[in-house]
XYZ file of N, CA, C and O in Angstrom:
288
model
N 0.869 -1.232 0.006
C -0.031 -0.028 -0.038
C 0.853 1.287 -0.036
O 0.513 2.240 -0.590
N 2.022 1.237 0.658
C 2.838 2.415 0.740
C 3.537 2.622 -0.548
O 3.768 3.855 -0.907
N 3.952 1.664 -1.327
C 4.708 1.916 -2.575
C 3.916 2.646 -3.600
O 4.406 3.543 -4.174
N 2.655 2.279 -3.876
C 1.931 3.092 -4.890
C 1.786 4.542 -4.485
O 1.851 5.417 -5.307
N 1.541 4.783 -3.196
C 1.400 6.165 -2.734
C 2.684 6.878 -2.964
O 2.699 8.041 -3.343
N 3.843 6.274 -2.595
C 5.148 6.902 -2.847
C 5.505 7.190 -4.222
O 5.983 8.314 -4.573
N 5.086 6.321 -5.153
C 5.327 6.550 -6.611
C 4.425 7.657 -7.058
O 4.806 8.465 -7.909
N 3.251 7.706 -6.576
C 2.218 8.807 -6.900
C 2.818 10.129 -6.450
O 2.821 11.155 -7.198
N 3.351 10.179 -5.250
C 3.793 11.447 -4.611
C 5.175 11.897 -5.381
O 5.143 13.029 -5.708
N 5.982 11.028 -5.709
C 7.143 11.318 -6.538
C 6.771 11.858 -7.905
O 7.418 12.782 -8.385
N 5.849 11.203 -8.472
C 5.430 11.650 -9.826
C 4.751 13.059 -9.758
O 5.038 13.932 -10.599
N 3.942 13.331 -8.701
C 3.412 14.572 -8.475
C 4.439 15.722 -8.272
O 4.379 16.841 -8.948
N 5.543 15.410 -7.535
C 6.575 16.290 -7.249
C 7.325 16.595 -8.653
O 7.639 17.766 -8.909
N 7.567 15.664 -9.419
C 8.303 15.863 -10.725
C 7.520 16.679 -11.623
O 8.023 17.526 -12.267
N 6.228 16.476 -11.776
C 5.397 17.256 -12.654
C 5.338 18.677 -12.045
O 5.333 19.671 -12.917
N 5.286 18.829 -10.871
C 5.136 20.270 -10.272
C 6.523 20.863 -10.587
O 6.498 22.150 -10.947
N 7.601 20.307 -10.390
C 8.973 20.958 -10.688
C 9.095 21.232 -12.151
O 9.630 22.292 -12.434
N 8.626 20.361 -12.986
C 8.827 20.677 -14.454
C 7.894 21.825 -14.828
O 8.250 22.568 -15.673
N 6.732 21.983 -14.206
C 5.852 23.149 -14.604
C 6.427 24.424 -14.138
O 6.159 25.437 -14.716
N 7.281 24.494 -13.171
C 7.930 25.698 -12.653
C 9.074 26.223 -13.439
O 9.584 27.264 -13.371
N 9.535 25.353 -14.375
C 10.715 25.687 -15.086
C 10.427 25.957 -16.571
O 11.113 25.398 -17.398
N 9.456 26.687 -16.836
C 9.106 26.986 -18.268
C 10.049 27.966 -18.822
O 10.792 28.689 -18.116
N 10.267 27.814 -20.091
C 11.192 28.785 -20.788
C 10.422 30.052 -21.366
O 9.186 29.904 -21.604
N 11.082 31.117 -21.323
C 10.416 32.334 -21.847
C 11.394 32.881 -22.973
O 12.526 32.667 -23.003
N 10.754 33.594 -23.792
C 11.505 34.230 -24.938
C 11.351 35.785 -24.758
O 10.175 36.222 -24.802
N 12.454 36.513 -24.625
C 12.440 37.937 -24.462
C 13.011 38.497 -25.815
O 13.954 37.901 -26.352
N 12.243 39.442 -26.272
C 12.721 40.138 -27.522
C 13.177 41.546 -27.011
O 12.287 42.242 -26.347
N 14.325 42.066 -27.502
C 14.746 43.448 -27.131
C 14.296 44.343 -28.195
O 13.971 43.980 -29.293
N 14.417 45.587 -27.726
C 13.980 46.644 -28.846
C 14.923 46.702 -30.006
O 14.595 47.190 -31.055
N 16.177 46.220 -29.841
C 17.159 46.034 -30.960
C 16.796 44.908 -31.855
O 17.549 44.651 -32.846
N 15.932 44.040 -31.419
C 15.569 42.803 -32.277
C 16.192 41.539 -31.832
O 15.999 40.514 -32.417
N 17.072 41.602 -30.794
C 17.701 40.347 -30.300
C 16.739 39.501 -29.555
O 15.667 40.040 -28.879
N 16.821 38.209 -29.631
C 15.879 37.246 -29.111
C 16.645 36.492 -28.042
O 17.844 35.965 -28.308
N 16.216 36.485 -26.780
C 16.841 35.735 -25.673
C 15.952 34.748 -25.128
O 14.781 35.044 -24.710
N 16.378 33.509 -25.052
C 15.618 32.391 -24.501
C 16.030 32.220 -23.078
O 17.211 32.119 -22.797
N 15.085 32.270 -22.071
C 15.472 32.190 -20.749
C 14.998 30.826 -20.078
O 14.035 30.309 -20.562
N 15.623 30.433 -19.011
C 15.119 29.221 -18.327
C 14.502 29.759 -17.113
O 15.085 30.338 -16.178
N 13.157 29.598 -17.073
C 12.425 30.214 -15.972
C 12.011 31.647 -16.305
O 12.401 32.188 -17.254
N 11.083 32.103 -15.449
C 10.555 33.461 -15.634
C 11.545 34.474 -15.220
O 12.057 34.449 -14.117
N 11.842 35.545 -16.092
C 12.755 36.626 -15.681
C 12.104 37.409 -14.557
O 10.901 37.531 -14.506
N 12.952 38.029 -13.697
C 12.493 38.680 -12.446
C 12.932 40.101 -12.733
O 14.109 40.447 -12.917
N 11.990 41.073 -12.399
C 12.344 42.464 -12.426
C 12.819 42.915 -11.092
O 12.164 42.706 -10.057
N 13.926 43.663 -11.121
C 14.488 44.259 -9.919
C 14.152 45.671 -10.024
O 14.767 46.524 -10.653
N 13.127 46.206 -9.160
C 12.624 47.500 -9.252
C 13.657 48.506 -8.779
O 13.607 49.702 -9.207
N 14.491 48.192 -7.861
C 15.531 49.056 -7.323
C 16.513 49.454 -8.382
O 16.822 50.656 -8.477
N 16.997 48.533 -9.255
C 18.041 48.908 -10.177
C 17.417 48.953 -11.624
O 18.185 49.528 -12.521
N 16.175 48.567 -11.857
C 15.597 48.715 -13.178
C 16.057 47.633 -14.189
O 15.871 47.795 -15.339
N 16.608 46.561 -13.603
C 17.189 45.552 -14.426
C 16.271 44.313 -14.294
O 15.603 44.165 -13.320
N 16.246 43.516 -15.363
C 15.590 42.274 -15.464
C 16.570 41.252 -15.364
O 17.562 41.129 -16.149
N 16.465 40.244 -14.442
C 17.454 39.184 -14.233
C 16.746 37.863 -14.794
O 15.625 37.655 -14.643
N 17.702 37.222 -15.452
C 17.222 35.885 -16.000
C 18.302 34.802 -16.012
O 19.492 35.252 -15.887
N 17.931 33.636 -16.301
C 18.964 32.574 -16.382
C 18.972 32.181 -17.858
O 17.877 31.733 -18.405
N 20.068 32.186 -18.511
C 20.215 31.854 -19.958
C 20.122 30.331 -20.086
O 20.085 29.495 -19.127
N 20.146 29.750 -21.344
C 20.135 28.418 -21.663
C 21.325 27.543 -21.081
O 21.222 26.387 -20.940
N 22.415 28.318 -20.814
C 23.551 27.663 -20.316
C 23.616 27.649 -18.780
O 24.539 27.028 -18.167
N 22.552 28.184 -18.193
C 22.483 28.215 -16.635
C 23.185 29.418 -16.036
O 23.267 29.456 -14.819
N 23.576 30.417 -16.875
C 24.223 31.569 -16.353
C 23.186 32.507 -16.023
O 22.328 32.840 -16.744
N 23.374 33.265 -14.889
C 22.489 34.372 -14.482
C 22.958 35.630 -15.163
O 24.039 36.021 -15.099
N 22.022 36.332 -15.812
C 22.323 37.482 -16.569
C 21.317 38.590 -16.172
O 20.334 38.383 -15.577
N 21.671 39.790 -16.610
C 20.796 40.937 -16.401
C 20.721 41.811 -17.706
O 21.734 41.867 -18.408
N 19.579 42.354 -17.934
C 19.423 43.291 -19.025
C 18.537 44.544 -18.428
O 17.776 44.283 -17.586
N 18.781 45.649 -19.040
C 18.062 46.772 -18.646
C 16.576 46.613 -19.009
O 16.328 46.258 -20.220
N 15.664 46.773 -18.112
C 14.214 46.423 -18.414
C 13.636 47.358 -19.454
O 12.767 46.940 -20.177
N 14.264 48.504 -19.657
C 13.704 49.432 -20.751
C 14.142 49.004 -22.065
O 13.562 49.366 -23.103
N 15.142 47.955 -22.205
C 15.521 47.452 -23.524
C 14.586 46.235 -23.940
O 14.656 45.748 -24.980
N 13.726 45.714 -22.991
C 12.939 44.522 -23.280
C 11.669 44.978 -23.917
O 10.891 45.880 -23.363
N 11.383 44.538 -25.154
C 10.240 44.921 -25.925
C 9.020 43.964 -25.658
O 7.860 44.352 -25.679
N 9.432 42.641 -25.521
C 8.233 41.616 -25.420
C 8.839 40.475 -24.676
O 10.040 40.064 -24.701
N 7.904 39.809 -23.832
C 8.170 38.638 -23.085
C 7.179 37.638 -23.318
O 5.861 37.942 -22.996
N 7.510 36.493 -23.823
C 6.457 35.453 -24.216
C 6.865 34.148 -23.559
O 8.003 33.636 -23.607
N 5.798 33.392 -22.917
C 6.133 32.100 -22.308
C 6.170 31.136 -23.411
O 5.281 31.080 -24.336
N 7.258 30.333 -23.560
C 7.444 29.385 -24.600
C 6.770 28.131 -24.320
O 6.608 27.572 -23.320
């Protein structure tokens, strides 16, 4: 009885984690396309948008340079 419940619980956790790591596509005003891993975060104090690129590196871009943000 415990094994099916544990498999169900593990599957639910995996699906939840996979849903949180959606990719987004940012388009800049200069026409550059940036694919991010996870949703970019706006830092209101600095005016910068933080994101993680496809290689796993954390990057920042000036929020005023972002023209469009689309969930992939």
